[in-house]
């Protein structure tokens, strides 16, 4: 009987150790209220206020007992609605460098008439949260604020200081960027051993099965180029072949037909090596063999074409990409166009220069009447941070506890984050957001953005534990 009880106790302990931790009902309700308030605070550039959102998060931290001396709101005088917040949670050993928890609180524009639901009202429906910013990036911003509140309620004092930075301007090229401003004006306030940020998330397949937890270990550089054709124009009753719209359309068609060469670095090599194993285990032998093939032979065009065609995310991870995103042409319905413009948005592979891409676009356009101009550069081109065992091991350990059998994969992020600025000033920044998204990536930047309720709550628990592990390391 004793041996049976002992075995039962061991099994119970093992089960408890394997299960993700659970917060109290009151704690989860507090998080839901915080998340709802942040999501429902409009922070679009056109009509919203990041300053107001940051102030509301500061008020919640203050109500939880964080003193005013540890709350640092900021805003540039010429951008009063684009402010942010840095909250400092002091550690026991001031000699150790802090950990920075970074998130942007601005969101992409959203028009009510286009959405099924009001984009600025958080709706919970069929196991999902719907709203603009439900994922990008108010999910992680809310988790970081809630995390400090939880630690404060427990009277937890970490070994290392923790810093939460909520910033504005990440979503709009050319807008005031809070992360950039902090690196230039208050670098000491955000100084850290490393930073955790958006940019990596969990992958779900089309049937909702977990594929991998991706950790961003570098990102591509975003750059816009303006293509412009000017023309004398004339009356539409007397059309000529030299039409500004037609010339621009022909140029864009040539760009659309071109694929930039495939390139590899440590991040995308590691990702495809891991993904090949996943695909093989799922019976996708052709895809797995293609991935193994181009890792052995980078010029294997057949293997590259097969993988690139299967998933736009895989294609984007392999190369520089350029795509037309906006058009503006003509001045009257009964006149030949005097001007035609297009914006081409490129995501540039690390190590490739902005000018090299512009020169390639000029070559592809092959028309001296089509001017190709580099638009404002978002920020510095930064190097990829090293993915060390000290950073990865806790993530892998927790992943095995939360989602047994799900591998952790490094990725080269095809998008761009504010890690560009923190990496640029020597704060290694990693995309760690353990929330799982399907092939449509939760319609981020699109209509009816959403995130799974359970997935968000599990991600909250994961990061609560992960930051504690990092915070106790010397």
Coordinates of C-alpha atoms in Angstrom, one line a residue:
X1 CA 0.0 0.0 0.0
X2 CA 2.8 2.4 0.9
X3 CA 4.5 1.7 -2.5
X4 CA 1.3 2.4 -4.3
X5 CA 0.8 5.7 -2.4
X6 CA 4.4 6.7 -3.1
X7 CA 4.0 5.9 -6.8
X8 CA 0.7 7.9 -6.9
X9 CA 2.5 10.9 -5.2
X10 CA 5.3 10.8 -7.7
X11 CA 2.9 10.7 -10.7
X12 CA 0.9 13.5 -9.2
X13 CA 4.0 15.6 -8.7
X14 CA 5.2 14.8 -12.3
X15 CA 1.8 15.8 -13.7
X16 CA 1.8 19.1 -11.7
X17 CA 5.3 19.9 -12.9
X18 CA 4.3 19.3 -16.5
X19 CA 1.2 21.4 -16.4
X20 CA 1.4 25.1 -17.1
X21 CA 0.9 27.3 -14.0
X22 CA -2.5 28.9 -13.5
X23 CA -3.2 32.3 -12.0
X24 CA -6.1 32.9 -9.7
X25 CA -9.5 33.7 -11.2
X26 CA -9.2 37.3 -9.9
X27 CA -5.7 37.6 -11.5
X28 CA -7.0 36.5 -14.8
X29 CA -10.0 38.9 -14.6
X30 CA -7.6 41.7 -13.8
X31 CA -5.5 40.9 -16.9
X32 CA -8.6 40.8 -19.0
X33 CA -9.7 44.2 -17.8
X34 CA -6.2 45.7 -18.4
X35 CA -6.0 44.1 -21.9
X36 CA -9.5 45.4 -22.8
X37 CA -8.7 48.9 -21.7
X38 CA -5.5 49.0 -23.7
X39 CA -7.1 47.5 -26.8
X40 CA -10.0 49.8 -26.7
X41 CA -7.8 52.9 -26.3
X42 CA -7.5 54.1 -29.9
X43 CA -3.8 54.5 -30.8
X44 CA -3.9 54.9 -34.6
X45 CA -1.8 57.8 -35.9
X46 CA -4.7 59.5 -37.5
X47 CA -7.1 59.7 -34.6
X48 CA -5.7 58.0 -31.5
X49 CA -3.4 58.7 -28.6
X50 CA -0.5 56.5 -27.4
X51 CA 0.0 59.1 -24.7
X52 CA -3.4 58.3 -23.3
X53 CA -2.9 54.6 -23.5
X54 CA 0.5 54.9 -21.7
X55 CA -1.1 57.0 -19.0
X56 CA -3.8 54.4 -18.4
X57 CA -1.2 51.7 -18.0
X58 CA 0.8 53.9 -15.7
X59 CA -2.3 54.4 -13.6
X60 CA -2.8 50.6 -13.3
X61 CA 0.8 50.2 -12.2
X62 CA 0.5 53.0 -9.7
X63 CA -2.7 51.5 -8.2
X64 CA -0.7 48.2 -7.8
X65 CA 1.9 50.0 -5.7
X66 CA 4.6 51.0 -8.2
X67 CA 5.8 54.4 -7.0
X68 CA 5.8 57.5 -9.2
X69 CA 9.6 57.5 -9.0
X70 CA 9.7 54.2 -11.1
X71 CA 7.2 55.4 -13.7
X72 CA 8.7 57.5 -16.5
X73 CA 6.2 58.8 -19.0
X74 CA 7.7 60.5 -22.1
X75 CA 6.5 62.5 -25.1
X76 CA 8.3 64.8 -27.5
X77 CA 6.8 68.3 -27.4
X78 CA 6.0 68.3 -31.2
X79 CA 4.3 64.9 -30.9
X80 CA 2.1 65.2 -27.8
X81 CA -0.2 62.3 -28.7
X82 CA 2.6 59.8 -29.4
X83 CA 4.1 59.4 -26.0
X84 CA 5.0 56.3 -24.1
X85 CA 6.0 54.9 -20.8
X86 CA 9.0 53.3 -19.2
X87 CA 8.3 51.5 -15.9
X88 CA 11.3 50.3 -13.8
X89 CA 11.0 47.4 -11.3
X90 CA 14.1 47.5 -9.2
X91 CA 16.1 44.3 -8.6
X92 CA 18.1 43.2 -5.6
X93 CA 21.5 43.6 -7.2
X94 CA 21.9 47.0 -8.9
X95 CA 25.3 45.8 -10.3
X96 CA 23.6 43.4 -12.7
X97 CA 22.2 44.8 -15.9
X98 CA 18.5 44.9 -16.3
X99 CA 16.1 43.0 -18.6
X100 CA 14.1 45.2 -21.0
X101 CA 10.5 44.2 -21.9
X102 CA 9.6 46.1 -25.0
X103 CA 6.3 46.5 -26.8
X104 CA 4.7 49.1 -29.0
X105 CA 1.2 50.3 -28.3
X106 CA 0.3 52.1 -31.6
X107 CA -1.8 50.1 -34.1
X108 CA -2.5 50.1 -37.8
X109 CA -5.4 52.1 -39.1
X110 CA -8.8 50.4 -39.2
X111 CA -12.1 51.6 -40.7
X112 CA -15.3 50.4 -39.0
X113 CA -17.1 50.1 -42.4
X114 CA -14.6 47.5 -43.5
X115 CA -14.7 45.3 -40.4
X116 CA -17.3 42.7 -39.3
X117 CA -17.0 44.1 -35.7
X118 CA -16.0 47.5 -34.3
X119 CA -12.2 47.4 -34.5
X120 CA -11.9 49.4 -31.3
X121 CA -14.2 47.3 -29.2
X122 CA -12.7 44.1 -27.8
X123 CA -15.1 41.2 -28.7
X124 CA -14.7 37.7 -27.3
X125 CA -16.4 35.3 -29.7
X126 CA -16.1 31.5 -30.2
X127 CA -12.8 31.3 -28.3
X128 CA -11.2 34.3 -29.9
X129 CA -10.6 38.0 -29.1
X130 CA -11.3 40.3 -32.1
X131 CA -10.0 43.9 -32.3
X132 CA -7.4 46.1 -33.9
X133 CA -4.3 45.4 -31.8
X134 CA -5.7 42.3 -30.2
X135 CA -2.3 40.7 -31.2
X136 CA -0.1 43.3 -32.7
X137 CA 1.2 44.5 -30.3
X138 CA -1.2 45.2 -27.4
X139 CA -1.2 41.5 -26.5
X140 CA 2.4 41.6 -25.3
X141 CA 2.2 45.1 -24.0
X142 CA -0.7 44.1 -21.7
X143 CA 1.3 41.0 -20.6
X144 CA 4.3 43.1 -19.7
X145 CA 2.2 45.5 -17.6
X146 CA 0.3 42.7 -16.0
X147 CA 3.5 40.9 -15.2
X148 CA 4.8 43.8 -13.1
X149 CA 1.5 44.0 -11.3
X150 CA 1.6 40.3 -10.5
X151 CA 5.2 40.5 -9.2
X152 CA 4.2 43.5 -7.1
X153 CA 1.2 41.7 -5.6
X154 CA 3.5 38.8 -4.7
X155 CA 6.1 41.1 -3.2
X156 CA 8.6 39.5 -5.5
X157 CA 12.0 41.1 -5.7
X158 CA 14.0 39.9 -8.7
X159 CA 17.7 39.7 -8.7
X160 CA 17.9 41.8 -11.8
X161 CA 16.0 45.0 -12.4
X162 CA 13.1 44.7 -14.9
X163 CA 12.1 47.5 -17.3
X164 CA 9.0 47.8 -19.3
X165 CA 9.0 50.2 -22.3
X166 CA 5.7 50.9 -24.1
X167 CA 6.4 52.9 -27.2
X168 CA 4.5 54.5 -30.1
X169 CA 5.3 54.9 -33.8
X170 CA 6.3 51.3 -34.8
X171 CA 3.5 50.9 -37.3
X172 CA 4.0 54.0 -39.4
X173 CA 7.1 54.7 -41.4
X174 CA 8.2 58.3 -41.0
X175 CA 6.2 58.9 -37.8
X176 CA 7.7 59.7 -34.4
X177 CA 9.1 56.5 -33.0
X178 CA 9.3 56.1 -29.2
X179 CA 11.8 53.4 -29.3
X180 CA 14.1 55.4 -31.5
X181 CA 13.6 58.5 -29.3
X182 CA 14.5 56.5 -26.1
X183 CA 17.7 55.2 -27.7
X184 CA 18.8 58.7 -28.6
X185 CA 17.6 60.7 -25.6
X186 CA 17.2 58.3 -22.6
X187 CA 19.6 55.5 -23.4
X188 CA 20.5 54.9 -19.8
X189 CA 16.8 54.6 -18.8
X190 CA 16.4 51.5 -21.0
X191 CA 19.9 50.1 -20.7
X192 CA 19.7 46.3 -20.4
X193 CA 21.6 43.1 -20.8
X194 CA 19.0 42.1 -23.4
X195 CA 15.4 42.8 -24.4
X196 CA 12.4 40.7 -25.1
X197 CA 10.1 42.0 -27.8
X198 CA 7.5 41.0 -30.4
X199 CA 8.6 39.3 -33.7
X200 CA 8.5 35.6 -32.8
X201 CA 5.3 33.6 -32.1
X202 CA 4.0 30.1 -32.3
X203 CA 3.0 28.5 -35.6
X204 CA -0.3 26.6 -36.1
X205 CA -1.0 24.6 -39.2
X206 CA -4.3 24.9 -41.1
X207 CA -6.0 22.3 -38.8
X208 CA -4.9 24.2 -35.7
X209 CA -2.1 21.9 -34.6
X210 CA 1.0 23.5 -33.0
X211 CA 3.9 23.3 -35.4
X212 CA 6.7 25.3 -33.6
X213 CA 7.5 28.1 -31.3
X214 CA 9.5 30.6 -33.2
X215 CA 12.1 32.9 -31.6
X216 CA 13.2 35.9 -33.7
X217 CA 17.0 36.0 -34.0
X218 CA 17.2 38.8 -36.6
X219 CA 14.9 40.7 -39.0
X220 CA 14.8 42.2 -42.4
X221 CA 15.1 45.9 -43.1
X222 CA 12.0 47.7 -44.4
X223 CA 12.4 50.3 -47.1
X224 CA 10.0 52.1 -49.4
X225 CA 10.8 53.2 -52.9
X226 CA 8.8 55.7 -55.0
X227 CA 8.3 54.9 -58.7
X228 CA 7.1 58.0 -60.6
X229 CA 6.3 58.8 -64.2
X230 CA 5.5 62.3 -65.4
X231 CA 3.9 63.2 -68.8
X232 CA 2.5 66.3 -70.5
X233 CA -0.9 64.6 -70.6
X234 CA -3.7 65.9 -72.9
X235 CA -7.3 65.2 -73.8
X236 CA -8.5 61.7 -73.3
X237 CA -10.2 61.8 -76.7
X238 CA -6.7 61.8 -78.3
X239 CA -4.9 58.9 -76.6
X240 CA -1.2 58.3 -77.3
X241 CA 1.0 55.3 -76.5
X242 CA 3.2 57.3 -74.2
X243 CA 0.8 57.0 -71.2
X244 CA 2.1 57.5 -67.7
X245 CA -0.2 54.9 -66.2
X246 CA 0.8 52.3 -68.8
X247 CA 4.5 52.9 -68.3
X248 CA 4.2 52.6 -64.6
X249 CA 2.1 49.5 -64.9
X250 CA 4.7 47.9 -67.2
X251 CA 7.4 48.7 -64.7
X252 CA 5.5 47.2 -61.8
X253 CA 4.8 44.1 -63.9
X254 CA 8.5 43.5 -64.4
X255 CA 9.2 44.0 -60.7
X256 CA 6.4 41.5 -59.9
X257 CA 8.0 38.9 -62.1
X258 CA 11.4 39.0 -60.4
X259 CA 12.5 37.0 -57.4
X260 CA 15.5 38.2 -55.5
X261 CA 18.3 35.6 -55.0
X262 CA 18.0 33.3 -52.0
X263 CA 20.4 34.1 -49.1
X264 CA 21.2 32.3 -45.9
X265 CA 22.3 33.3 -42.4
X266 CA 22.4 31.5 -39.1
X267 CA 18.7 32.3 -38.3
X268 CA 17.0 31.0 -41.5
X269 CA 19.4 28.0 -41.8
X270 CA 18.4 26.9 -38.3
X271 CA 14.8 27.5 -39.0
X272 CA 14.7 25.4 -42.2
X273 CA 16.8 22.7 -40.6
X274 CA 14.2 22.4 -37.8
X275 CA 11.2 22.8 -40.1
X276 CA 12.5 20.0 -42.4
X277 CA 12.3 17.6 -39.4
X278 CA 8.8 18.8 -38.6
X279 CA 7.6 18.3 -42.2
X280 CA 9.2 14.9 -42.4
X281 CA 7.5 13.8 -39.2
X282 CA 4.1 15.0 -40.7
X283 CA 4.6 12.9 -43.8
X284 CA 5.5 15.9 -46.0
X285 CA 8.5 14.2 -47.4
X286 CA 8.7 16.3 -50.6
X287 CA 8.8 19.5 -48.7
X288 CA 11.2 18.1 -46.1
X289 CA 13.6 16.9 -48.8
X290 CA 13.5 20.2 -50.6
X291 CA 14.4 22.1 -47.4
X292 CA 17.3 19.7 -46.8
X293 CA 18.3 20.0 -50.4
X294 CA 18.7 23.8 -50.5
X295 CA 20.5 23.7 -47.2
X296 CA 23.0 21.4 -48.7
X297 CA 23.1 23.2 -52.1
X298 CA 21.9 26.8 -51.9
X299 CA 21.6 26.9 -55.7
X300 CA 19.0 24.1 -55.9
X301 CA 16.4 26.1 -57.8
X302 CA 13.8 23.4 -57.9
X303 CA 13.9 22.8 -54.1
X304 CA 13.8 26.6 -53.5
X305 CA 10.8 27.1 -55.9
X306 CA 8.9 24.3 -54.2
X307 CA 9.3 25.6 -50.7
X308 CA 8.8 29.3 -51.6
X309 CA 5.5 28.4 -53.4
X310 CA 4.1 26.5 -50.4
X311 CA 4.2 29.4 -47.9
X312 CA 4.7 33.2 -48.4
X313 CA 6.4 33.3 -45.0
X314 CA 8.9 30.7 -46.1
X315 CA 9.6 32.6 -49.3
X316 CA 10.0 35.9 -47.3
X317 CA 12.5 34.2 -45.0
X318 CA 14.7 33.2 -47.9
X319 CA 15.3 36.4 -49.7
X320 CA 14.7 40.2 -50.1
X321 CA 11.2 40.8 -51.2
X322 CA 9.6 43.9 -52.9
X323 CA 5.9 44.5 -53.5
X324 CA 3.8 47.3 -54.8
X325 CA 1.6 48.6 -51.9
X326 CA 0.1 51.9 -53.1
X327 CA -0.9 53.6 -56.4
X328 CA -1.7 57.3 -57.3
X329 CA -2.3 58.3 -60.9
X330 CA -4.2 60.8 -63.0
X331 CA -6.0 64.0 -62.3
X332 CA -9.3 63.8 -64.2
X333 CA -11.5 61.2 -65.8
X334 CA -11.3 62.9 -69.2
X335 CA -7.6 63.6 -69.3
X336 CA -4.5 61.7 -70.1
X337 CA -2.5 61.2 -66.9
X338 CA 0.2 63.7 -66.2
X339 CA 1.6 61.7 -63.3
X340 CA 1.6 58.2 -62.0
X341 CA 3.2 57.0 -58.8
X342 CA 3.5 53.8 -56.9
X343 CA 5.0 52.8 -53.6
X344 CA 7.1 49.7 -53.6
X345 CA 7.8 48.3 -50.1
X346 CA 10.9 46.1 -49.8
X347 CA 12.0 43.9 -46.9
X348 CA 15.7 43.7 -47.3
X349 CA 17.8 40.7 -46.3
X350 CA 20.5 41.4 -43.7
X351 CA 23.7 42.5 -45.3
X352 CA 22.1 43.9 -48.4
X353 CA 22.2 47.7 -48.8
X354 CA 19.3 50.0 -49.5
X355 CA 21.0 51.4 -52.5
X356 CA 21.7 47.9 -54.0
X357 CA 18.0 47.2 -53.9
X358 CA 17.2 50.6 -55.5
X359 CA 19.7 49.9 -58.3
X360 CA 18.1 46.5 -58.9
X361 CA 14.7 48.1 -59.2
X362 CA 16.0 50.6 -61.7
X363 CA 17.4 47.6 -63.7
X364 CA 14.1 45.8 -63.6
X365 CA 12.1 48.8 -64.5
X366 CA 14.3 49.3 -67.6
X367 CA 12.7 52.6 -68.5
X368 CA 14.4 56.0 -68.0
X369 CA 11.0 57.6 -67.9
X370 CA 10.3 55.8 -64.6
X371 CA 12.2 57.4 -61.7
X372 CA 13.0 55.2 -58.7
X373 CA 13.6 57.1 -55.5
X374 CA 14.5 55.9 -52.0
X375 CA 12.0 57.2 -49.5
X376 CA 12.8 58.0 -45.9
X377 CA 14.8 55.3 -44.1
X378 CA 13.1 54.0 -41.0
X379 CA 16.2 53.6 -38.8
X380 CA 19.6 52.0 -38.5
X381 CA 20.5 48.7 -40.2
X382 CA 21.4 46.6 -37.2
X383 CA 23.1 43.2 -36.8
X384 CA 21.3 40.1 -35.7
X385 CA 21.8 39.3 -31.9
X386 CA 23.4 36.0 -31.0
X387 CA 21.0 33.2 -29.9
X388 CA 23.0 31.9 -26.9
X389 CA 22.2 28.8 -24.8
X390 CA 21.5 31.1 -21.8
X391 CA 18.7 32.7 -23.7
X392 CA 17.3 29.6 -25.4
X393 CA 17.5 27.0 -22.7
X394 CA 14.7 28.5 -20.4
X395 CA 12.5 28.9 -23.5
X396 CA 13.0 25.3 -24.5
X397 CA 12.4 24.1 -21.0
X398 CA 9.2 26.0 -20.6
X399 CA 8.0 25.0 -24.0
X400 CA 8.4 21.3 -23.1
X401 CA 6.3 21.9 -20.0
X402 CA 3.6 23.9 -21.7
X403 CA 3.4 22.2 -25.1
X404 CA 5.3 18.8 -25.0
X405 CA 6.8 17.9 -28.4
X406 CA 6.7 21.4 -29.8
X407 CA 10.1 22.4 -31.0
X408 CA 11.7 25.9 -30.6
X409 CA 13.0 27.3 -33.8
X410 CA 15.1 30.5 -34.5
X411 CA 13.7 32.6 -37.3
X412 CA 14.7 35.5 -39.4
X413 CA 11.7 37.8 -39.1
X414 CA 10.4 39.0 -42.5
X415 CA 8.8 42.0 -40.9
X416 CA 10.3 44.8 -38.9
X417 CA 10.1 45.7 -35.2
X418 CA 11.4 48.3 -32.8
X419 CA 14.2 45.8 -32.1
X420 CA 15.9 47.6 -35.0
X421 CA 16.6 50.5 -32.7
X422 CA 17.6 48.7 -29.5
X423 CA 19.8 46.3 -31.4
X424 CA 21.3 49.3 -33.1
X425 CA 22.5 50.7 -29.7
X426 CA 23.9 47.4 -28.4
X427 CA 20.9 46.0 -26.5
X428 CA 20.5 42.4 -28.0
X429 CA 16.7 42.1 -28.7
X430 CA 14.8 38.9 -29.3
X431 CA 11.3 38.3 -30.5
X432 CA 9.6 36.1 -27.9
X433 CA 5.8 36.0 -27.8
X434 CA 4.5 32.5 -27.1
X435 CA 1.1 33.0 -28.6
X436 CA 0.1 30.7 -31.4
X437 CA -1.2 31.9 -34.8
X438 CA -2.5 30.1 -37.8
X439 CA -1.4 30.5 -41.5
X440 CA -3.3 33.8 -41.7
X441 CA -1.2 35.2 -38.8
X442 CA -4.4 36.4 -37.0
X443 CA -5.1 38.9 -39.8
X444 CA -2.5 41.2 -38.3
X445 CA -2.6 44.5 -40.2
X446 CA -5.7 43.3 -42.0
X447 CA -9.5 43.0 -41.4
X448 CA -10.9 41.4 -38.2
X449 CA -7.5 40.9 -36.4
X450 CA -7.9 38.2 -33.8
X451 CA -6.1 36.0 -31.3
X452 CA -7.1 32.8 -29.5
X453 CA -8.2 33.5 -25.9
X454 CA -6.6 30.4 -24.5
X455 CA -3.4 30.9 -26.5
X456 CA -3.1 34.5 -25.2
X457 CA -3.6 33.4 -21.6
X458 CA -1.1 30.6 -21.9
X459 CA 1.4 33.0 -23.4
X460 CA 0.8 35.3 -20.4
X461 CA 1.7 32.5 -18.0
X462 CA 4.7 31.4 -20.1
X463 CA 6.2 34.9 -20.1
X464 CA 5.4 35.3 -16.4
X465 CA 7.6 32.3 -15.6
X466 CA 10.2 33.0 -18.3
X467 CA 11.0 36.5 -17.1
X468 CA 11.4 35.2 -13.5
X469 CA 14.0 32.7 -14.7
X470 CA 16.0 35.4 -16.5
X471 CA 15.6 37.8 -13.6
X472 CA 17.3 35.4 -11.2
X473 CA 20.3 34.7 -13.3
X474 CA 23.6 36.3 -12.4

